Each structure stands twice: as structure tokens, then as C-alpha cells.
Amino acid sequence: YNTIYEQKKVPRHHNKRPNLRSQKLENVSVVLDFLENTERIRLVTI
């Protein structure tokens, strides 16, 4: 049984304590890029 969360480091810089909405959205973007490129998870919109 494998989980997605495996203590891997995100390669790009992220905001550890985002306060502004733009910082939160940037963090989401960084994680989605990480999942697509590093973990090879295909993200599909509906």
C-alpha cells in the first residue's frame, strides 16, 4: 500500500506561512507542478 505523501521535498521554494491569497495560490501551483513533473501524476480538469 503506497501513499502519495512520502516525506519528499518540493524542489521549488514555497511560502511556509502564506498570509496573502496570492501566496497560497503560489503554493498550490508549486505542489501541482511537483505532482505532475516529479511524481508523474496526470492532473485532469472536469
mmCIF file of N, CA and C in Angstrom:
data_model
loop_
_atom_site.group_PDB
_atom_site.id
_atom_site.type_symbol
_atom_site.label_atom_id
_atom_site.label_comp_id
_atom_site.label_asym_id
_atom_site.label_seq_id
_atom_site.Cartn_x
_atom_site.Cartn_y
_atom_site.Cartn_z
ATOM 1 N N TYR A 1 0.843 -1.188 0.000
ATOM 2 C CA TYR A 1 0.000 0.000 0.000
ATOM 3 C C TYR A 1 0.878 1.238 0.000
ATOM 4 N N ASN A 2 0.804 2.024 -1.057
ATOM 5 C CA ASN A 2 1.590 3.250 -1.168
ATOM 6 C C ASN A 2 0.691 4.467 -1.011
ATOM 7 N N THR A 3 1.236 5.474 -0.379
ATOM 8 C CA THR A 3 0.530 6.747 -0.285
ATOM 9 C C THR A 3 1.297 7.793 -1.075
ATOM 10 N N ILE A 4 0.641 8.857 -1.432
ATOM 11 C CA ILE A 4 1.303 9.929 -2.177
ATOM 12 C C ILE A 4 2.271 10.673 -1.270
ATOM 13 N N TYR A 5 1.892 10.847 -0.039
ATOM 14 C CA TYR A 5 2.712 11.609 0.899
ATOM 15 C C TYR A 5 3.846 10.739 1.435
ATOM 16 N N GLU A 6 5.068 11.015 1.014
ATOM 17 C CA GLU A 6 6.211 10.182 1.403
ATOM 18 C C GLU A 6 7.400 10.993 1.903
ATOM 19 N N GLN A 7 7.182 12.123 2.481
ATOM 20 C CA GLN A 7 8.262 12.959 3.013
ATOM 21 C C GLN A 7 9.240 13.424 1.942
ATOM 22 N N LYS A 8 8.776 13.597 0.728
ATOM 23 C CA LYS A 8 9.653 14.094 -0.327
ATOM 24 C C LYS A 8 9.676 15.612 -0.276
ATOM 25 N N LYS A 9 10.814 16.163 -0.619
ATOM 26 C CA LYS A 9 10.961 17.620 -0.607
ATOM 27 C C LYS A 9 10.514 18.198 -1.947
ATOM 28 N N VAL A 10 9.798 19.294 -1.863
ATOM 29 C CA VAL A 10 9.386 20.006 -3.067
ATOM 30 C C VAL A 10 10.588 20.809 -3.546
ATOM 31 N N PRO A 11 10.977 20.659 -4.809
ATOM 32 C CA PRO A 11 12.212 21.285 -5.277
ATOM 33 C C PRO A 11 12.187 22.813 -5.313
ATOM 34 N N ARG A 12 11.046 23.388 -5.618
ATOM 35 C CA ARG A 12 10.974 24.844 -5.696
ATOM 36 C C ARG A 12 10.681 25.445 -4.333
ATOM 37 N N HIS A 13 11.015 26.719 -4.216
ATOM 38 C CA HIS A 13 10.763 27.443 -2.967
ATOM 39 C C HIS A 13 9.257 27.647 -2.785
ATOM 40 N N HIS A 14 8.795 27.500 -1.575
ATOM 41 C CA HIS A 14 7.400 27.761 -1.257
ATOM 42 C C HIS A 14 7.316 28.612 0.007
ATOM 43 N N ASN A 15 6.177 29.225 0.201
ATOM 44 C CA ASN A 15 5.953 30.052 1.392
ATOM 45 C C ASN A 15 5.523 29.152 2.541
ATOM 46 N N LYS A 16 6.305 29.175 3.605
ATOM 47 C CA LYS A 16 5.990 28.301 4.738
ATOM 48 C C LYS A 16 4.800 28.800 5.545
ATOM 49 N N ARG A 17 4.615 30.095 5.579
ATOM 50 C CA ARG A 17 3.461 30.679 6.276
ATOM 51 C C ARG A 17 2.781 31.703 5.372
ATOM 52 N N PRO A 18 2.026 31.233 4.414
ATOM 53 C CA PRO A 18 1.382 32.185 3.499
ATOM 54 C C PRO A 18 0.265 32.966 4.194
ATOM 55 N N ASN A 19 0.287 34.248 4.006
ATOM 56 C CA ASN A 19 -0.747 35.104 4.582
ATOM 57 C C ASN A 19 -1.690 35.631 3.510
ATOM 58 N N LEU A 20 -1.136 35.968 2.389
ATOM 59 C CA LEU A 20 -1.932 36.527 1.305
ATOM 60 C C LEU A 20 -2.476 35.421 0.410
ATOM 61 N N ARG A 21 -3.591 35.715 -0.231
ATOM 62 C CA ARG A 21 -4.194 34.735 -1.134
ATOM 63 C C ARG A 21 -3.245 34.377 -2.267
ATOM 64 N N SER A 22 -2.512 35.349 -2.775
ATOM 65 C CA SER A 22 -1.577 35.083 -3.865
ATOM 66 C C SER A 22 -0.474 34.110 -3.437
ATOM 67 N N GLN A 23 -0.039 34.197 -2.187
ATOM 68 C CA GLN A 23 0.981 33.274 -1.678
ATOM 69 C C GLN A 23 0.412 31.858 -1.555
ATOM 70 N N LYS A 24 -0.830 31.761 -1.140
ATOM 71 C CA LYS A 24 -1.472 30.448 -1.025
ATOM 72 C C LYS A 24 -1.637 29.809 -2.399
ATOM 73 N N LEU A 25 -2.045 30.608 -3.370
ATOM 74 C CA LEU A 25 -2.198 30.095 -4.730
ATOM 75 C C LEU A 25 -0.858 29.689 -5.331
ATOM 76 N N GLU A 26 0.172 30.425 -5.007
ATOM 77 C CA GLU A 26 1.510 30.075 -5.475
ATOM 78 C C GLU A 26 1.940 28.725 -4.894
ATOM 79 N N ASN A 27 1.654 28.485 -3.632
ATOM 80 C CA ASN A 27 1.976 27.197 -3.011
ATOM 81 C C ASN A 27 1.232 26.050 -3.695
ATOM 82 N N VAL A 28 -0.026 26.267 -4.009
ATOM 83 C CA VAL A 28 -0.800 25.235 -4.705
ATOM 84 C C VAL A 28 -0.192 24.955 -6.070
ATOM 85 N N SER A 29 0.203 25.996 -6.752
ATOM 86 C CA SER A 29 0.826 25.836 -8.066
ATOM 87 C C SER A 29 2.130 25.052 -7.983
ATOM 88 N N VAL A 30 2.931 25.332 -6.978
ATOM 89 C CA VAL A 30 4.207 24.630 -6.795
ATOM 90 C C VAL A 30 3.958 23.142 -6.556
ATOM 91 N N VAL A 31 2.988 22.830 -5.726
ATOM 92 C CA VAL A 31 2.700 21.424 -5.415
ATOM 93 C C VAL A 31 2.126 20.701 -6.631
ATOM 94 N N LEU A 32 1.253 21.354 -7.372
ATOM 95 C CA LEU A 32 0.695 20.718 -8.564
ATOM 96 C C LEU A 32 1.772 20.459 -9.610
ATOM 97 N N ASP A 33 2.681 21.393 -9.786
ATOM 98 C CA ASP A 33 3.811 21.179 -10.699
ATOM 99 C C ASP A 33 4.671 20.012 -10.231
ATOM 100 N N PHE A 34 4.888 19.925 -8.939
ATOM 101 C CA PHE A 34 5.667 18.824 -8.375
ATOM 102 C C PHE A 34 4.994 17.482 -8.660
ATOM 103 N N LEU A 35 3.694 17.414 -8.454
ATOM 104 C CA LEU A 35 2.973 16.166 -8.695
ATOM 105 C C LEU A 35 3.003 15.770 -10.166
ATOM 106 N N GLU A 36 2.855 16.740 -11.045
ATOM 107 C CA GLU A 36 2.859 16.444 -12.479
ATOM 108 C C GLU A 36 4.231 16.021 -12.975
ATOM 109 N N ASN A 37 5.248 16.739 -12.587
ATOM 110 C CA ASN A 37 6.578 16.516 -13.155
ATOM 111 C C ASN A 37 7.389 15.456 -12.422
ATOM 112 N N THR A 38 7.394 15.475 -11.122
ATOM 113 C CA THR A 38 8.235 14.558 -10.354
ATOM 114 C C THR A 38 7.539 13.225 -10.101
ATOM 115 N N GLU A 39 6.299 13.288 -9.686
ATOM 116 C CA GLU A 39 5.568 12.067 -9.338
ATOM 117 C C GLU A 39 4.864 11.442 -10.536
ATOM 118 N N ARG A 40 4.869 12.137 -11.659
ATOM 119 C CA ARG A 40 4.234 11.649 -12.893
ATOM 120 C C ARG A 40 2.744 11.349 -12.706
ATOM 121 N N ILE A 41 2.081 12.217 -11.964
ATOM 122 C CA ILE A 41 0.641 12.086 -11.770
ATOM 123 C C ILE A 41 -0.035 13.030 -12.751
ATOM 124 N N ARG A 42 -0.920 12.480 -13.549
ATOM 125 C CA ARG A 42 -1.600 13.290 -14.555
ATOM 126 C C ARG A 42 -2.817 13.956 -13.921
ATOM 127 N N LEU A 43 -2.874 15.266 -14.025
ATOM 128 C CA LEU A 43 -3.987 16.024 -13.464
ATOM 129 C C LEU A 43 -4.961 16.374 -14.584
ATOM 130 N N VAL A 44 -6.226 16.078 -14.357
ATOM 131 C CA VAL A 44 -7.244 16.286 -15.378
ATOM 132 C C VAL A 44 -8.324 17.192 -14.801
ATOM 133 N N THR A 45 -8.733 18.166 -15.582
ATOM 134 C CA THR A 45 -9.828 19.036 -15.138
ATOM 135 C C THR A 45 -11.144 18.503 -15.682
ATOM 136 N N ILE A 46 -12.178 18.787 -14.954
ATOM 137 C CA ILE A 46 -13.508 18.312 -15.366
ATOM 138 C C ILE A 46 -14.301 19.496 -15.879
#
